[in-house]
CSV table of C-alpha atoms in Angstrom, one decimal:
chain,number,residue,atom,x,y,z
C,127,MET,CA,0.0,0.0,0.0
C,128,THR,CA,2.8,2.3,0.9
C,129,ASN,CA,4.5,1.6,-2.4
C,130,LEU,CA,1.3,2.4,-4.3
C,131,ARG,CA,0.9,5.7,-2.4
C,132,THR,CA,4.6,6.6,-3.1
C,133,ILE,CA,4.1,5.8,-6.8
C,134,ALA,CA,0.9,7.9,-6.9
C,135,LEU,CA,2.7,10.8,-5.2
C,136,ILE,CA,5.6,10.7,-7.6
C,137,GLY,CA,3.2,10.6,-10.5
C,138,ALA,CA,1.3,13.6,-9.2
C,139,LEU,CA,4.5,15.6,-8.6
C,140,ALA,CA,5.7,14.7,-12.1
C,141,LEU,CA,2.4,15.9,-13.6
C,142,LEU,CA,2.5,19.1,-11.5
C,143,GLY,CA,6.1,19.7,-12.7
C,144,ALA,CA,5.0,19.2,-16.3
C,145,VAL,CA,2.1,21.7,-15.9
C,146,SER,CA,4.4,24.2,-14.3
C,147,ALA,CA,6.9,23.8,-17.1
C,148,CYS,CA,4.2,24.5,-19.7
C,149,LYS,CA,3.1,27.6,-17.8
C,150,THR,CA,6.6,29.1,-17.6
C,151,SER,CA,7.8,28.1,-21.0
C,152,VAL,CA,8.3,31.1,-23.3
C,153,ALA,CA,7.6,30.9,-27.0
C,154,GLU,CA,10.6,31.5,-29.2
C,155,ASP,CA,10.6,34.3,-31.7
C,156,VAL,CA,11.2,33.5,-35.4
C,157,PRO,CA,13.5,36.1,-37.0
C,158,GLY,CA,11.4,38.2,-39.4
C,159,ASP,CA,8.1,37.8,-37.6
C,160,PHE,CA,8.5,41.0,-35.4
C,161,THR,CA,7.3,39.3,-32.3
C,162,PHE,CA,8.3,39.1,-28.7
C,163,HIS,CA,7.7,35.8,-26.8
C,164,GLY,CA,5.8,34.6,-29.8
C,165,GLN,CA,3.3,37.5,-29.8
C,166,ALA,CA,3.2,40.5,-32.2
C,167,ILE,CA,5.0,43.4,-30.6
C,168,HIS,CA,2.4,45.6,-29.0
C,169,PRO,CA,1.6,48.9,-30.9
C,170,ALA,CA,1.8,50.8,-27.6
C,171,ALA,CA,5.5,49.6,-27.3
C,172,VAL,CA,6.2,50.9,-30.8
C,173,SER,CA,4.5,54.2,-29.9
C,174,SER,CA,6.6,54.5,-26.7
C,175,LEU,CA,9.7,53.8,-28.7
C,176,TYR,CA,8.7,56.4,-31.3
C,177,ARG,CA,8.3,59.1,-28.7
C,178,SER,CA,11.3,58.0,-26.5
C,179,ALA,CA,14.2,60.4,-25.9
C,180,ASN,CA,16.9,57.7,-26.4
C,181,GLY,CA,15.3,55.7,-29.2
C,182,GLN,CA,15.4,52.4,-27.3
C,183,ILE,CA,12.9,50.2,-25.4
C,184,ASN,CA,13.3,46.9,-23.5
C,185,LEU,CA,10.3,44.8,-24.4
C,186,ALA,CA,10.9,42.7,-21.4
C,187,ASP,CA,10.2,45.7,-19.1
C,188,PHE,CA,7.4,47.1,-21.1
C,189,LYS,CA,3.9,46.8,-19.5
C,190,THR,CA,0.5,47.9,-20.7
C,191,ASN,CA,-3.1,47.2,-20.0
C,192,LEU,CA,-4.2,48.3,-23.5
C,193,GLU,CA,-5.5,45.7,-25.9
C,194,ALA,CA,-3.7,45.1,-29.3
C,195,SER,CA,-5.6,43.7,-32.2
C,196,GLN,CA,-5.3,43.2,-35.9
C,197,TRP,CA,-6.7,46.2,-37.7
C,198,GLU,CA,-9.9,45.3,-39.6
C,199,ASP,CA,-9.5,48.2,-42.0
C,200,GLN,CA,-5.9,47.5,-42.8
C,201,PRO,CA,-5.0,43.8,-43.2
C,202,GLY,CA,-1.6,43.0,-41.8
C,203,TRP,CA,-1.6,45.9,-39.4
C,204,TRP,CA,-1.7,45.9,-35.6
C,205,ILE,CA,-3.5,48.6,-33.7
C,206,THR,CA,-4.2,49.8,-30.2
C,207,ASP,CA,-6.7,52.4,-29.0
C,208,PHE,CA,-5.8,54.8,-26.1
C,209,GLU,CA,-8.3,56.3,-23.7
C,210,GLU,CA,-10.8,58.7,-25.2
C,211,ASP,CA,-10.0,62.4,-24.9
C,212,PRO,CA,-12.8,64.0,-22.9
C,213,VAL,CA,-12.5,67.3,-24.7
C,214,SER,CA,-12.4,66.2,-28.3
C,215,GLN,CA,-14.2,62.9,-27.6
C,216,LYS,CA,-11.7,61.2,-29.9
C,217,SER,CA,-9.9,58.0,-29.2
C,218,PRO,CA,-6.2,58.3,-29.9
C,219,PHE,CA,-4.7,55.3,-31.6
C,220,PHE,CA,-1.4,53.9,-32.9
C,221,ALA,CA,-1.0,51.3,-35.6
C,222,TYR,CA,1.8,49.7,-37.5
C,223,ALA,CA,2.7,47.2,-40.3
C,224,ALA,CA,6.1,45.5,-40.0
C,225,PHE,CA,8.3,44.6,-43.0
C,226,ALA,CA,11.3,42.4,-42.3
C,227,GLY,CA,14.7,43.1,-43.7
C,228,PRO,CA,17.2,40.5,-44.8
C,229,VAL,CA,17.8,37.8,-42.1
C,230,ASN,CA,21.5,37.2,-41.6
C,231,GLY,CA,21.6,35.6,-38.2
C,232,GLY,CA,22.5,38.7,-36.2
C,233,ALA,CA,20.3,41.6,-35.0
C,234,GLU,CA,17.0,41.8,-36.9
C,235,ILE,CA,16.2,44.8,-39.1
C,236,TYR,CA,12.6,45.9,-39.8
C,237,ILE,CA,10.9,48.7,-41.5
C,238,LEU,CA,7.6,49.8,-40.0
C,239,SER,CA,4.9,51.9,-41.6
C,240,ILE,CA,3.0,53.6,-38.8
C,241,THR,CA,-0.2,55.6,-38.5
C,242,PHE,CA,-1.4,57.3,-35.4
C,243,ASN,CA,-3.6,60.1,-34.1
C,244,ALA,CA,-3.0,61.7,-30.7
C,245,GLY,CA,-5.5,64.5,-31.1
C,246,GLU,CA,-4.4,65.9,-34.5
C,247,THR,CA,-7.0,67.0,-37.0
C,248,ALA,CA,-5.9,64.2,-39.4
C,249,ASP,CA,-4.1,60.9,-38.9
C,250,ILE,CA,-0.3,61.0,-39.1
C,251,ASP,CA,1.9,58.6,-41.2
C,252,ASN,CA,5.6,57.8,-41.0
C,253,ILE,CA,8.2,55.2,-41.7
C,254,LEU,CA,10.6,53.8,-39.1
C,255,LEU,CA,13.8,51.7,-39.5
C,256,LEU,CA,14.2,49.5,-36.4
C,257,GLN,CA,16.7,47.0,-35.0
C,258,LYS,CA,15.6,44.2,-32.8
C,259,ASN,CA,18.2,42.4,-30.7
C,260,GLY,CA,16.7,40.0,-28.2
C,261,SER,CA,14.3,42.0,-26.0
C,262,TRP,CA,15.8,45.3,-27.1
C,263,LEU,CA,14.2,47.4,-29.8
C,264,GLY,CA,16.1,50.4,-31.2
C,265,LEU,CA,15.0,53.2,-33.5
C,266,ILE,CA,17.7,53.7,-36.2
C,267,ARG,CA,15.9,56.2,-38.4
C,268,ALA,CA,12.5,58.0,-38.7
C,269,TRP,CA,11.4,59.5,-42.0
C,270,ASN,CA,9.4,62.7,-42.2
C,271,GLU,CA,5.8,62.6,-41.0
C,272,GLY,CA,3.0,63.1,-43.5
C,273,SER,CA,-0.8,63.4,-43.3
C,274,ALA,CA,-3.4,62.8,-46.0
C,275,CYS,CA,-2.5,64.8,-49.1
C,276,ASN,CA,0.4,66.4,-47.3
C,277,GLY,CA,2.7,63.4,-47.6
C,278,GLY,CA,0.4,60.6,-46.5
C,279,ILE,CA,2.0,57.2,-47.1
C,280,LEU,CA,0.5,54.4,-49.1
C,281,ALA,CA,1.3,51.3,-51.2
C,282,GLN,CA,4.0,50.0,-48.8
C,283,ARG,CA,5.7,46.7,-49.6
C,284,MET,CA,9.0,44.8,-49.6
C,285,ASP,CA,10.7,43.6,-52.7
C,286,GLY,CA,13.7,41.6,-51.8
C,287,GLU,CA,16.0,44.0,-50.0
C,288,ASN,CA,14.1,47.1,-51.2
C,289,PHE,CA,11.2,48.9,-49.4
C,290,LEU,CA,8.8,50.5,-51.8
C,291,TYR,CA,6.2,53.2,-50.9
C,292,SER,CA,4.4,56.2,-52.2
C,293,ARG,CA,3.5,59.6,-50.7
C,294,GLU,CA,0.6,61.8,-51.6
C,295,LEU,CA,1.5,65.2,-53.1
C,296,THR,CA,-0.1,68.6,-53.0
C,297,PRO,CA,0.8,71.1,-55.8
C,298,LEU,CA,3.5,72.6,-53.6
C,299,ASP,CA,4.9,69.1,-52.7
C,300,LEU,CA,5.1,68.2,-56.3
C,301,LEU,CA,7.1,71.3,-57.3
C,302,ASP,CA,9.4,70.8,-54.3
C,303,LEU,CA,10.5,67.5,-55.7
C,304,SER,CA,12.3,69.3,-58.5
C,305,LEU,CA,16.1,69.4,-58.0
C,306,ASP,CA,16.9,71.7,-60.9
C,307,VAL,CA,14.1,74.3,-60.4
C,308,ARG,CA,13.8,75.9,-57.0
C,309,LEU,CA,10.8,78.1,-56.3
C,310,SER,CA,10.1,80.3,-53.4
C,311,LEU,CA,6.4,79.6,-52.8
C,312,ASN,CA,4.1,79.8,-49.8
C,313,ALA,CA,1.5,77.3,-48.9
C,314,HIS,CA,-2.1,78.6,-48.7
C,315,GLU,CA,-1.0,81.9,-50.4
C,316,ASP,CA,0.5,80.8,-53.7
C,317,LEU,CA,-0.8,77.2,-54.0
C,318,GLU,CA,-3.1,74.7,-52.3
C,319,ALA,CA,-1.6,72.6,-49.5
C,320,THR,CA,-4.6,71.2,-47.7
C,321,SER,CA,-5.4,67.6,-46.6
C,322,GLU,CA,-7.7,67.4,-49.6
C,323,SER,CA,-5.3,68.7,-52.2
C,324,CYS,CA,-4.2,65.4,-53.6
C,325,TYR,CA,-2.7,66.0,-57.1
C,326,ALA,CA,-0.1,63.2,-57.4
C,327,ALA,CA,1.8,60.5,-55.7
C,328,ALA,CA,5.6,60.2,-55.5
C,329,ASN,CA,7.0,56.6,-55.7
C,330,TYR,CA,10.1,55.8,-53.7
C,331,VAL,CA,12.5,52.9,-53.3
C,332,TYR,CA,14.6,52.5,-50.1
C,333,SER,CA,17.5,50.0,-50.2
C,334,LEU,CA,18.2,48.5,-46.8
C,335,THR,CA,21.6,47.2,-47.9
C,336,GLN,CA,22.8,50.5,-49.3
C,337,ASP,CA,20.8,52.7,-46.9
C,338,ARG,CA,19.8,54.9,-49.8
C,339,GLU,CA,16.5,56.2,-51.0
C,340,ASN,CA,15.6,57.2,-54.6
C,341,LEU,CA,12.6,58.9,-56.1
C,342,VAL,CA,11.6,56.5,-58.9
C,343,SER,CA,8.6,58.4,-60.5
C,344,VAL,CA,5.7,60.6,-59.9
C,345,ARG,CA,2.2,59.7,-60.9
C,346,LEU,CA,-0.2,62.5,-61.7
C,347,TYR,CA,-3.8,61.7,-60.7
C,348,ASP,CA,-5.9,61.5,-63.8
C,349,GLU,CA,-8.7,63.8,-62.7
C,350,PRO,CA,-8.6,67.3,-64.4
C,351,LYS,CA,-8.7,70.1,-61.9
C,352,THR,CA,-11.3,72.9,-62.1
C,353,ASP,CA,-11.1,76.3,-60.6
C,354,GLU,CA,-13.4,77.0,-57.7
C,355,LYS,CA,-14.7,80.6,-57.3
C,356,GLY,CA,-13.8,81.9,-53.8
C,357,LEU,CA,-11.1,79.3,-53.4
C,358,THR,CA,-8.8,79.1,-56.4
C,359,ASP,CA,-8.8,82.8,-57.0
C,360,LYS,CA,-7.5,83.5,-53.5
C,361,LEU,CA,-4.3,81.6,-54.3
C,362,ARG,CA,-1.7,83.5,-56.4
C,363,TYR,CA,-0.7,80.7,-58.8
C,364,GLN,CA,-3.3,77.9,-58.3
C,365,SER,CA,-5.4,78.6,-61.5
C,366,CYS,CA,-2.3,78.7,-63.6
C,367,PHE,CA,-1.0,75.5,-61.9
C,368,ASN,CA,-4.3,73.8,-62.7
C,369,ARG,CA,-3.8,74.7,-66.4
C,370,VAL,CA,-0.4,73.2,-66.5
C,371,PHE,CA,-1.5,70.1,-64.7
C,372,ASN,CA,-4.5,69.6,-67.0
C,373,ALA,CA,-2.3,70.1,-70.0
C,374,TYR,CA,-0.1,67.2,-68.9
C,375,LEU,CA,-3.2,65.0,-68.5
C,376,ALA,CA,-4.4,66.0,-71.9
C,377,GLU,CA,-1.0,65.1,-73.3
C,378,GLY,CA,-1.1,61.7,-71.6
C,379,LYS,CA,1.9,62.6,-69.4
C,380,THR,CA,0.8,61.1,-66.1
C,381,ALA,CA,3.9,59.0,-65.2
C,382,LEU,CA,6.9,61.3,-64.7
C,383,ALA,CA,10.5,60.3,-64.2
C,384,PRO,CA,12.5,62.6,-61.9
C,385,LYS,CA,13.8,64.6,-64.9
C,386,GLU,CA,10.3,65.1,-66.1
C,387,VAL,CA,9.4,66.5,-62.7
C,388,ASP,CA,12.0,69.1,-63.4
C,389,GLU,CA,10.4,69.8,-66.7
C,390,PHE,CA,7.0,70.2,-65.0
C,391,ALA,CA,8.4,72.7,-62.5
C,392,ARG,CA,10.2,74.6,-65.3
C,393,ARG,CA,7.0,74.8,-67.3
C,394,PHE,CA,5.1,76.0,-64.3
C,395,ARG,CA,7.8,78.6,-63.5
C,396,ASP,CA,7.9,79.9,-67.1
C,397,GLU,CA,4.1,80.0,-67.6
C,398,CYS,CA,2.9,81.1,-64.2
C,399,VAL,CA,5.6,82.6,-61.9
C,400,THR,CA,8.2,84.4,-64.1
C,401,PRO,CA,5.7,86.6,-66.0
C,402,ALA,CA,4.1,87.6,-62.7
C,403,THR,CA,7.0,88.2,-60.4
C,404,PRO,CA,10.4,88.4,-62.3
C,405,GLY,CA,13.4,87.8,-60.1
C,406,SER,CA,11.6,85.7,-57.5
C,407,ILE,CA,13.2,82.5,-58.5
C,408,ASP,CA,16.1,80.9,-56.8
C,409,ARG,CA,18.2,78.9,-59.3
């Protein structure tokens, strides 16, 4: 009887040990999955990293009661909602999509496309270059923030070692892409620059191995622009810009190489700016 009790006790202890081992085991992270302990890295942790002073965060020490979930509106994205602002009655949020860089057995490299709103009038977009080493996450580089037509980010994807993405362009943003023609223009005085002034999209390629970004092309949106009384006529060059823009559409020139962006800016300068204000151009 004693032997039977002993055997039963040993069996119970072995079972308890097995259960405890299951509870304490930590899932391993697969390089390229952007996870910590087998779970997608919490958007609130990325938000904390983005706003940190030193550009580092230890995921092992990070704690939050906020829920993270896959974003229904954006497949492949993770999102978390913060507490509602009692004044604006808006719920701030932070979301990201992760793109893995080449896996070489060392520290992992990721590019993140992020979208957030912490009380702004429109959602903010940006791109981050991160390094993950064990539980540590480090911010290597942050691009310029954009929002809606003012540099909003879209069409993000990885192609081998290259990250491809596009940015929405206002008329002013489009002209600013020219390297050969530099114009001294003011937003909201000379040209449209609102969240609804989407005229084109700039297509970029960033090489992770070379740490270099190139403008590949600019796509003009194929909807002709019409002048609006009380709006267009309040902007010094907008009506003329619309004429140049519509002429390009009529000529079928909707996909512009970088040099053709220079030509667009030169045509705008010669037809719109130079006759009106000679000497205002910086070459």
